[in-house]
Coordinates of C-alpha atoms in Angstrom, one line a residue:
X693 CA 93.1 69.0 120.0
X694 CA 92.9 67.5 123.5
X695 CA 89.8 67.0 125.6
X696 CA 90.5 69.8 128.1
X697 CA 87.5 71.9 129.2
X698 CA 87.5 75.7 129.3
X699 CA 88.2 77.0 132.7
X700 CA 85.6 79.8 132.3
X701 CA 83.7 81.7 129.6
X702 CA 85.4 81.5 126.2
X703 CA 87.8 84.3 125.2
X704 CA 87.3 86.3 122.0
X705 CA 91.0 86.5 121.0
X706 CA 94.3 85.3 122.2
X707 CA 97.7 87.1 122.4
X708 CA 100.7 84.8 122.0
X709 CA 103.8 86.7 123.2
X710 CA 103.1 89.0 126.1
X711 CA 106.1 91.3 125.8
X712 CA 105.9 95.1 125.5
X713 CA 103.7 95.2 122.4
X714 CA 101.7 92.1 123.1
X715 CA 100.9 93.3 126.7
X716 CA 99.8 96.7 125.4
X717 CA 97.6 95.1 122.7
X718 CA 96.1 92.7 125.2
X719 CA 95.1 95.5 127.5
X720 CA 93.7 97.5 124.5
X721 CA 91.4 94.5 123.6
X722 CA 90.4 94.1 127.2
X723 CA 89.6 97.8 127.6
X724 CA 87.3 97.5 124.6
X725 CA 85.3 94.8 126.2
X726 CA 86.9 91.6 124.8
X727 CA 87.9 88.6 126.8
X728 CA 91.6 88.0 126.1
X729 CA 93.4 84.7 126.4
X730 CA 97.2 85.0 127.1
X731 CA 100.2 82.8 126.5
X732 CA 103.9 83.4 126.7
X733 CA 106.8 81.0 126.9
X734 CA 107.8 83.0 129.9
X735 CA 104.8 82.4 132.2
X736 CA 105.9 85.3 134.4
X737 CA 105.0 87.7 131.7
X738 CA 101.4 86.5 131.8
X739 CA 101.3 86.6 135.6
X740 CA 102.7 90.1 135.6
X741 CA 100.2 91.4 133.1
X742 CA 97.3 90.0 135.1
X743 CA 98.6 91.2 138.4
X744 CA 99.3 94.7 137.3
X745 CA 96.4 95.3 134.8
X746 CA 93.8 92.6 135.5
X747 CA 91.4 95.3 136.6
X748 CA 91.3 96.7 133.0
X749 CA 89.3 93.8 131.7
X750 CA 89.0 90.0 131.5
X751 CA 92.1 88.0 130.9
X752 CA 92.6 84.2 130.8
X753 CA 96.1 83.1 131.5
X754 CA 97.1 79.8 129.8
X755 CA 100.0 77.4 130.5
X756 CA 100.3 76.1 127.0
X757 CA 98.7 76.4 123.5
X758 CA 96.4 73.5 124.0
X759 CA 94.9 75.2 127.0
X760 CA 94.8 78.4 125.0
X761 CA 92.8 76.7 122.2
X762 CA 90.1 75.3 124.4
X763 CA 89.6 78.7 126.0
X764 CA 88.9 80.4 122.7
X765 CA 85.6 80.8 120.9
X766 CA 85.3 79.7 117.3
X767 CA 86.6 80.5 114.9
X768 CA 89.7 80.8 117.1
X769 CA 91.7 84.0 116.6
X770 CA 95.2 84.3 117.9
X771 CA 97.5 87.3 117.5
X772 CA 101.2 86.4 117.5
X773 CA 103.5 89.1 119.0
X774 CA 106.8 87.2 118.9
X775 CA 110.2 88.1 117.3
X776 CA 110.2 87.9 113.6
X777 CA 112.0 84.9 112.0
X778 CA 112.3 81.4 113.4
X779 CA 110.4 82.2 116.5
X780 CA 107.4 83.2 114.4
X781 CA 107.7 80.0 112.3
X782 CA 107.8 77.9 115.5
X783 CA 104.8 79.6 117.0
X784 CA 102.8 79.2 113.8
X785 CA 103.6 75.4 113.7
X786 CA 102.5 75.0 117.3
X787 CA 99.2 76.9 116.7
X788 CA 98.4 74.9 113.6
X789 CA 98.7 71.8 115.8
X790 CA 96.5 73.2 118.5
X791 CA 93.9 74.8 116.2
X792 CA 91.2 73.4 113.9
X793 CA 90.3 74.1 110.3
X794 CA 88.8 77.6 109.9
X795 CA 90.8 79.1 112.9
X796 CA 92.8 82.2 112.3
X797 CA 96.5 82.9 113.1
X798 CA 97.5 86.6 112.9
X799 CA 101.2 87.6 112.8
X800 CA 101.4 91.1 114.2
X801 CA 105.2 91.4 114.1
X802 CA 107.5 93.1 111.7
X803 CA 107.9 90.0 109.4
X804 CA 109.4 90.2 106.0
X805 CA 106.5 90.1 103.5
X806 CA 108.0 87.2 101.5
X807 CA 107.9 85.1 104.7
X808 CA 104.3 86.1 105.2
X809 CA 103.5 84.9 101.6
X810 CA 105.2 81.6 102.3
X811 CA 103.5 81.1 105.7
X812 CA 100.1 82.0 104.3
X813 CA 100.4 79.3 101.6
X814 CA 101.6 76.7 104.1
X815 CA 98.9 77.4 106.7
X816 CA 96.2 77.4 104.0
X817 CA 97.1 73.8 103.2
X818 CA 96.1 72.8 106.7
X819 CA 92.7 74.5 106.4
X820 CA 93.7 77.2 108.9
X821 CA 93.8 80.8 108.0
X822 CA 96.9 83.1 108.2
X823 CA 96.9 86.9 108.4
X824 CA 100.0 89.1 108.2
X825 CA 99.1 92.3 110.0
X826 CA 101.5 95.3 110.1
X827 CA 101.0 97.2 113.4
X828 CA 102.4 100.6 113.9
X829 CA 102.5 103.0 116.9
X830 CA 104.9 101.5 119.3
X831 CA 104.0 100.7 122.9
X832 CA 101.8 103.7 123.4
X833 CA 100.0 103.2 120.1
X834 CA 99.4 99.5 120.8
X835 CA 97.7 100.5 124.1
X836 CA 95.7 103.6 123.0
X837 CA 95.1 102.9 119.3
X838 CA 97.6 101.7 116.7
X839 CA 97.5 101.8 112.9
X840 CA 96.8 98.3 111.6
X841 CA 97.5 97.0 108.1
X842 CA 96.2 93.4 107.7
X843 CA 96.7 91.2 104.7
X844 CA 95.4 87.7 104.0
X845 CA 92.2 85.9 103.1
X846 CA 89.2 88.2 102.7
X847 CA 87.2 85.8 104.8
X848 CA 89.6 86.1 107.7
X849 CA 89.4 89.9 107.5
X850 CA 85.7 89.8 108.0
X851 CA 86.1 87.7 111.1
X852 CA 88.7 89.9 112.7
X853 CA 87.5 93.2 111.5
X854 CA 85.3 94.1 114.5
X855 CA 88.1 93.4 116.9
X856 CA 90.8 95.3 115.0
X857 CA 88.5 98.3 114.3
X858 CA 87.7 98.5 118.0
X859 CA 91.3 98.8 119.1
X860 CA 92.7 100.9 116.2
X861 CA 93.3 104.6 116.4
X862 CA 90.4 106.8 115.4
X863 CA 90.5 109.9 113.3
X864 CA 87.3 111.8 112.8
X865 CA 85.6 108.7 114.1
X866 CA 87.1 106.4 111.5
X867 CA 89.3 103.5 112.6
X868 CA 92.9 103.5 111.2
X869 CA 92.7 99.9 109.9
X870 CA 91.8 98.7 106.4
X871 CA 92.1 95.4 104.6
X872 CA 95.2 95.8 102.4
X873 CA 95.2 92.8 100.2
X874 CA 96.0 89.1 99.9
X875 CA 98.9 87.2 101.6
X876 CA 101.9 89.5 102.2
X877 CA 100.2 92.8 101.3
X878 CA 99.8 94.0 104.9
X879 CA 103.4 93.3 105.8
X880 CA 104.7 94.8 102.5
X881 CA 102.8 98.1 103.3
X882 CA 104.1 98.1 106.9
X883 CA 107.7 97.5 105.5
X884 CA 107.3 100.6 103.3
X885 CA 105.7 102.5 106.1
X886 CA 108.9 101.9 108.1
X887 CA 111.0 102.9 105.1
X888 CA 109.2 106.2 104.9
X889 CA 109.7 106.5 108.7
X890 CA 113.5 106.1 108.2
X891 CA 113.5 108.9 105.7
X892 CA 111.3 111.2 107.8
X893 CA 113.4 110.7 110.9
X894 CA 116.6 111.3 109.0
X895 CA 115.2 114.5 107.4
X896 CA 114.2 115.8 110.8
X897 CA 117.6 115.0 112.1
X898 CA 119.2 116.9 109.2
X899 CA 117.0 119.9 109.9
X900 CA 118.0 119.9 113.5
X901 CA 121.7 119.5 112.6
X902 CA 121.6 122.5 110.3
X903 CA 119.9 124.7 112.9
X904 CA 122.2 123.5 115.6
X905 CA 125.6 123.3 113.9
X906 CA 124.9 125.7 111.0
X907 CA 122.9 128.5 112.6
X908 CA 124.4 127.8 116.1
X909 CA 121.0 127.5 117.9
X910 CA 120.7 125.7 121.2
X911 CA 118.4 122.7 121.6
X912 CA 115.9 124.6 123.7
X913 CA 115.5 127.2 120.9
X914 CA 115.2 124.5 118.3
X915 CA 112.5 122.8 120.4
X916 CA 110.4 125.9 120.2
X917 CA 110.9 126.1 116.5
X918 CA 109.7 122.5 116.1
X919 CA 106.7 123.3 118.3
X920 CA 105.8 126.2 115.9
X921 CA 106.3 123.9 112.9
X922 CA 104.0 121.3 114.4
X923 CA 101.1 123.8 114.2
X924 CA 101.4 124.1 110.4
X925 CA 102.0 122.1 107.3
X926 CA 104.6 119.9 109.1
X927 CA 102.3 118.8 111.8
X928 CA 103.1 115.2 112.6
X929 CA 103.8 112.7 115.3
X930 CA 107.6 112.8 114.7
X931 CA 107.8 116.6 114.7
X932 CA 106.0 116.7 118.0
X933 CA 108.2 114.2 119.7
X934 CA 111.3 115.9 118.4
X935 CA 110.3 119.0 120.2
X936 CA 109.9 117.0 123.4
X937 CA 113.3 115.4 122.9
X938 CA 115.1 118.7 122.4
X939 CA 113.5 120.2 125.5
X940 CA 114.8 117.3 127.7
X941 CA 117.8 117.7 130.0
X942 CA 120.2 115.0 131.3
X943 CA 119.1 114.3 134.9
X944 CA 122.8 113.7 135.9
X945 CA 124.6 116.7 134.3
X946 CA 121.8 119.1 133.3
X947 CA 123.2 119.2 129.8
X948 CA 120.8 118.9 126.8
X949 CA 119.8 115.2 126.6
X950 CA 120.5 115.2 122.9
X951 CA 124.2 116.0 123.6
X952 CA 124.7 112.9 125.8
X953 CA 123.2 110.4 123.4
X954 CA 125.7 108.6 121.2
X955 CA 125.3 109.6 117.6
X956 CA 125.2 106.1 116.1
X957 CA 121.7 105.0 115.1
X958 CA 120.5 101.5 115.2
X959 CA 118.0 99.7 112.9
X960 CA 116.1 96.4 112.9
X961 CA 116.0 95.7 109.2
X962 CA 112.7 97.1 107.8
X963 CA 114.4 100.1 106.2
X964 CA 117.0 97.8 104.6
X965 CA 114.2 95.6 103.3
X966 CA 112.4 98.6 101.8
X967 CA 115.6 99.8 100.0
X968 CA 116.3 96.3 98.7
X969 CA 112.7 96.0 97.4
X970 CA 112.9 99.4 95.7
X971 CA 116.0 98.1 93.9
X972 CA 114.3 94.9 92.9
X973 CA 111.3 96.6 91.6
X974 CA 113.2 99.4 89.9
X975 CA 111.7 102.2 92.0
X976 CA 114.0 105.2 92.8
X977 CA 113.2 105.4 96.5
X978 CA 116.3 107.6 97.0
X979 CA 115.2 109.3 100.2
X980 CA 114.6 105.9 101.9
X981 CA 117.9 104.5 100.6
X982 CA 119.9 107.5 101.7
X983 CA 118.3 107.3 105.2
X984 CA 119.3 103.7 105.5
X985 CA 122.9 104.5 104.4
X986 CA 123.0 107.4 106.9
X987 CA 122.2 105.1 109.8
X988 CA 124.9 102.7 108.6
X989 CA 127.4 105.5 108.3
X990 CA 126.6 106.8 111.7
X991 CA 127.4 103.4 113.1
X992 CA 130.8 103.2 111.3
X993 CA 132.3 104.8 114.4
X994 CA 135.9 103.6 113.9
X995 CA 135.9 104.9 110.3
X996 CA 134.5 108.2 111.4
X997 CA 137.1 108.6 114.1
X998 CA 139.9 107.8 111.7
X999 CA 138.6 110.4 109.2
X1000 CA 137.9 113.1 111.7
X1001 CA 141.5 114.4 111.9
X1002 CA 142.8 113.2 108.6
X1003 CA 140.4 114.0 105.8
X1004 CA 140.8 117.5 104.2
X1005 CA 137.6 119.5 104.1
X1006 CA 138.5 122.4 101.8
X1007 CA 137.5 126.0 102.5
X1008 CA 134.3 125.8 104.5
X1009 CA 132.1 128.8 105.1
X1010 CA 130.9 130.0 108.4
X1011 CA 127.3 130.9 108.8
X1012 CA 127.8 134.6 108.4
X1013 CA 129.3 134.0 105.0
X1014 CA 126.0 132.6 103.7
X1015 CA 124.5 136.1 103.8
X1016 CA 121.3 134.8 105.4
X1017 CA 119.8 135.9 108.7
X1018 CA 119.1 133.2 111.3
X1019 CA 115.3 133.8 111.0
X1020 CA 115.5 133.5 107.2
X1021 CA 117.5 130.3 107.5
X1022 CA 115.0 128.8 109.9
X1023 CA 112.2 129.4 107.3
X1024 CA 114.3 128.0 104.5
X1025 CA 114.9 124.8 106.5
X1026 CA 111.2 124.5 107.3
X1027 CA 110.4 124.7 103.6
X1028 CA 113.1 122.3 102.6
X1029 CA 112.0 119.8 105.2
X1030 CA 108.4 120.0 103.9
X1031 CA 109.5 119.5 100.3
X1032 CA 111.8 116.6 101.2
X1033 CA 109.1 114.9 103.2
X1034 CA 106.8 115.1 100.3
X1035 CA 109.4 113.3 98.1
X1036 CA 109.8 110.6 100.7
X1037 CA 106.1 109.9 101.0
X1038 CA 105.7 110.1 97.2
X1039 CA 108.5 107.5 96.7
X1040 CA 106.9 105.2 99.3
X1041 CA 103.6 105.3 97.6
X1042 CA 105.3 104.7 94.2
X1043 CA 107.0 101.6 95.7
X1044 CA 103.7 100.3 97.2
X1045 CA 102.0 100.8 93.8
X1046 CA 104.8 98.8 92.1
X1047 CA 104.6 96.0 94.7
X1048 CA 100.8 95.9 94.3
X1049 CA 101.1 95.5 90.5
X1050 CA 103.9 92.9 90.8
X1051 CA 102.0 90.7 93.3
X1052 CA 98.4 91.4 92.2
X1053 CA 97.3 92.9 95.5
X1054 CA 95.1 95.7 94.2
X1055 CA 96.2 98.0 97.0
X1056 CA 94.1 101.2 97.2
X1057 CA 96.4 104.1 98.0
X1058 CA 93.5 106.0 99.6
X1059 CA 93.3 103.2 102.2
X1060 CA 97.0 103.8 103.1
X1061 CA 96.3 107.5 103.7
X1062 CA 93.4 106.6 105.9
X1063 CA 95.3 104.0 107.9
X1064 CA 98.3 106.3 108.5
X1065 CA 96.3 109.3 109.6
X1066 CA 96.5 108.2 113.2
X1067 CA 98.2 105.7 115.5
X1068 CA 101.3 105.3 113.5
X1069 CA 104.8 106.8 113.5
X1070 CA 104.5 108.6 110.2
X1071 CA 101.0 110.1 110.8
X1072 CA 101.1 113.6 109.4
X1073 CA 98.6 116.4 108.6
X1074 CA 99.2 116.3 104.8
X1075 CA 98.0 112.7 104.6
X1076 CA 94.5 114.3 104.2
X1077 CA 95.9 116.0 101.1
X1078 CA 97.3 112.6 99.9
X1079 CA 93.8 111.1 100.3
X1080 CA 92.3 114.0 98.3
X1081 CA 94.9 113.5 95.6
X1082 CA 94.1 109.9 95.0
X1083 CA 90.3 110.6 95.3
X1084 CA 90.6 113.0 92.4
X1085 CA 92.9 110.7 90.3
X1086 CA 93.2 107.0 91.5
X1087 CA 95.9 106.3 88.9
X1088 CA 98.0 109.3 89.8
X1089 CA 101.5 108.6 88.5
X1090 CA 103.1 110.4 91.4
X1091 CA 101.9 112.4 94.4
X1092 CA 104.2 115.2 93.3
X1093 CA 102.1 115.5 90.1
X1094 CA 98.9 116.3 92.1
X1095 CA 98.0 120.0 91.5
X1096 CA 98.0 120.8 95.3
X1097 CA 101.5 119.3 95.9
X1098 CA 102.9 120.8 92.7
X1099 CA 101.6 124.2 93.9
X1100 CA 103.2 123.6 97.3
X1101 CA 106.6 122.7 95.7
X1102 CA 106.5 125.9 93.7
X1103 CA 106.7 127.8 96.9
X1104 CA 109.3 125.5 98.5
X1105 CA 111.9 124.9 95.7
X1106 CA 114.0 128.1 96.2
X1107 CA 114.4 127.4 99.9
X1108 CA 115.2 123.8 99.2
X1109 CA 118.0 124.8 96.9
X1110 CA 119.3 127.3 99.4
X1111 CA 119.4 124.8 102.2
X1112 CA 121.1 122.1 100.1
X1113 CA 123.7 124.6 98.9
X1114 CA 124.2 126.0 102.4
X1115 CA 124.8 122.5 103.9
X1116 CA 127.5 121.9 101.3
X1117 CA 129.2 125.3 102.0
X1118 CA 129.1 124.7 105.7
X1119 CA 130.4 121.1 105.4
X1120 CA 127.3 119.7 107.1
X1121 CA 126.1 116.4 105.7
X1122 CA 122.4 116.5 104.6
X1123 CA 122.1 113.4 102.4
X1124 CA 118.4 113.1 102.3
X1125 CA 117.8 116.8 101.7
X1126 CA 120.3 116.6 98.8
X1127 CA 119.2 113.3 97.3
X1128 CA 115.5 114.3 97.5
X1129 CA 116.3 117.5 95.6
X1130 CA 118.3 115.6 93.0
X1131 CA 115.4 113.2 92.5
X1132 CA 113.1 116.2 92.0
X1133 CA 115.5 117.8 89.5
X1134 CA 115.9 114.5 87.7
X1135 CA 112.1 114.4 87.2
X1136 CA 112.2 117.9 85.9
X1137 CA 115.1 117.5 83.5
X1138 CA 114.4 117.4 79.8
X1139 CA 117.5 115.3 79.2
X1140 CA 119.4 113.1 81.7
X1141 CA 123.0 111.8 81.4
X1142 CA 121.5 108.3 80.8
X1143 CA 122.0 108.8 77.1
X1144 CA 125.8 108.7 77.7
X1145 CA 125.4 105.7 80.0
X1146 CA 123.6 103.8 77.3
X1147 CA 126.3 104.6 74.8
X1148 CA 128.9 103.4 77.2
X1149 CA 127.0 100.2 77.7
X1150 CA 126.7 99.6 74.0
X1151 CA 130.4 100.5 73.5
X1152 CA 131.9 97.9 75.9
X1153 CA 129.1 95.3 75.9
X1154 CA 127.0 95.7 72.8
X1155 CA 124.0 96.2 75.1
X1156 CA 122.2 98.3 72.4
X1157 CA 120.4 101.6 72.8
X1158 CA 117.3 103.3 71.6
X1159 CA 117.0 106.3 69.4
X1160 CA 114.9 109.4 69.9
X1161 CA 113.9 109.5 66.2
X1162 CA 113.0 105.9 65.4
X1163 CA 111.6 102.7 67.0
X1164 CA 113.6 99.6 67.9
X1165 CA 117.0 99.0 69.4
X1166 CA 120.4 99.6 67.8
X1167 CA 124.1 98.8 68.1
X1168 CA 127.0 100.9 66.7
X1169 CA 130.5 99.6 65.9
X1170 CA 132.1 102.2 68.2
X1171 CA 135.7 101.2 67.5
X1172 CA 135.4 100.6 63.8
X1173 CA 133.3 102.3 61.1
X1174 CA 130.9 104.4 63.2
X1175 CA 128.5 104.7 60.3
X1176 CA 127.7 101.0 60.6
X1177 CA 124.7 101.2 62.9
X1178 CA 122.8 98.0 63.1
X1179 CA 119.1 97.6 64.1
X1180 CA 118.5 94.7 66.4

């Protein structure tokens, strides 16, 4: 530390990185009565924020991190909102140098949870504290109330809790922020949140695609359908904004805005991280994986262009051949969307439970339902039902086994099958609808083809197999005397 003196009354929290999200969070803190110190490598970002929004509260612009440090009350608390990766590492190193023991560095970006674990260990060796906090809600949520998922030392949580609770979204008066667990727990949960988000967005896209290119409905009609859906079981942030999107027209041509947007979806990595983690932990998060692959396939524009006029499609049906009225089909799609969304959320909760067990985080699934009820992208009405499910049975093996959700699926399954079969007959890709149904059917199957897979593995690699009628593992001499089974 240097011997600089504070220029005015000390600030309660600092924002390092005053971009879109950092600026919105700074304003949120200020609106809630906190004095906010600001620093950005681009000094003009700080100047712009103070010039445009200085009337919303008290801001302290700082030229460097040393000045930032002397203008913060102790324990110092700084929220990093810089790009994930090397920029985050560099900012942490600089703050460790400027801060004292007991001060708290919070990473609010989309960092990979393993990086957060590494950083927390390194910062702890210096006597400083490090918190990895997942923040969801985008620019608007950051300003008006995000969903926040902090992980790190319990002592740090108690210090930052009043600040985070004040700026978080509120549902029924309760702030959408809970302490998730040690070191990387918060960023792990935010990663899976984003994976569920990938699946949810893809499912909504598939529902739109079937209504538009299957039933032949115009975007304005589909927008009204989504508005109606948003008043029922499907009520959610994403359903609501989808209706807004489908109502929009291109200001230049007057065409539906959806028709002038290139159909190649981008991604920043959190969905891929989630799919990889599911593979590593052995959790069949098929809805998330298929959603990630769907984005990748959409961006394979040259391959798609080459296939368009060359791949045979077989005999495709037109909509009339399905023998379903448009209104019936709309209802089938609604039910299939609801069922598939339940699968995506269930798989996400399964993955979080596996990660919690693997890394000893003791994550409470009810906390996730509470945090995601408002402020975040995947906020949905049925999160209340998820909370109820885990309240009844904290060790619930799967959300789908909760009596409420099992009852819901009983009324959805026939429509789910109708939609999956219709998509195939129409030649319209619906990978997450289909994979979610396959996941469900696999869970319901008395026998799976895995018995044959195990036999194949033992045949070519002597990998052994288990029997249904006795304990232990066995190997059979498949190419010789097949009566020579060996117990191993």
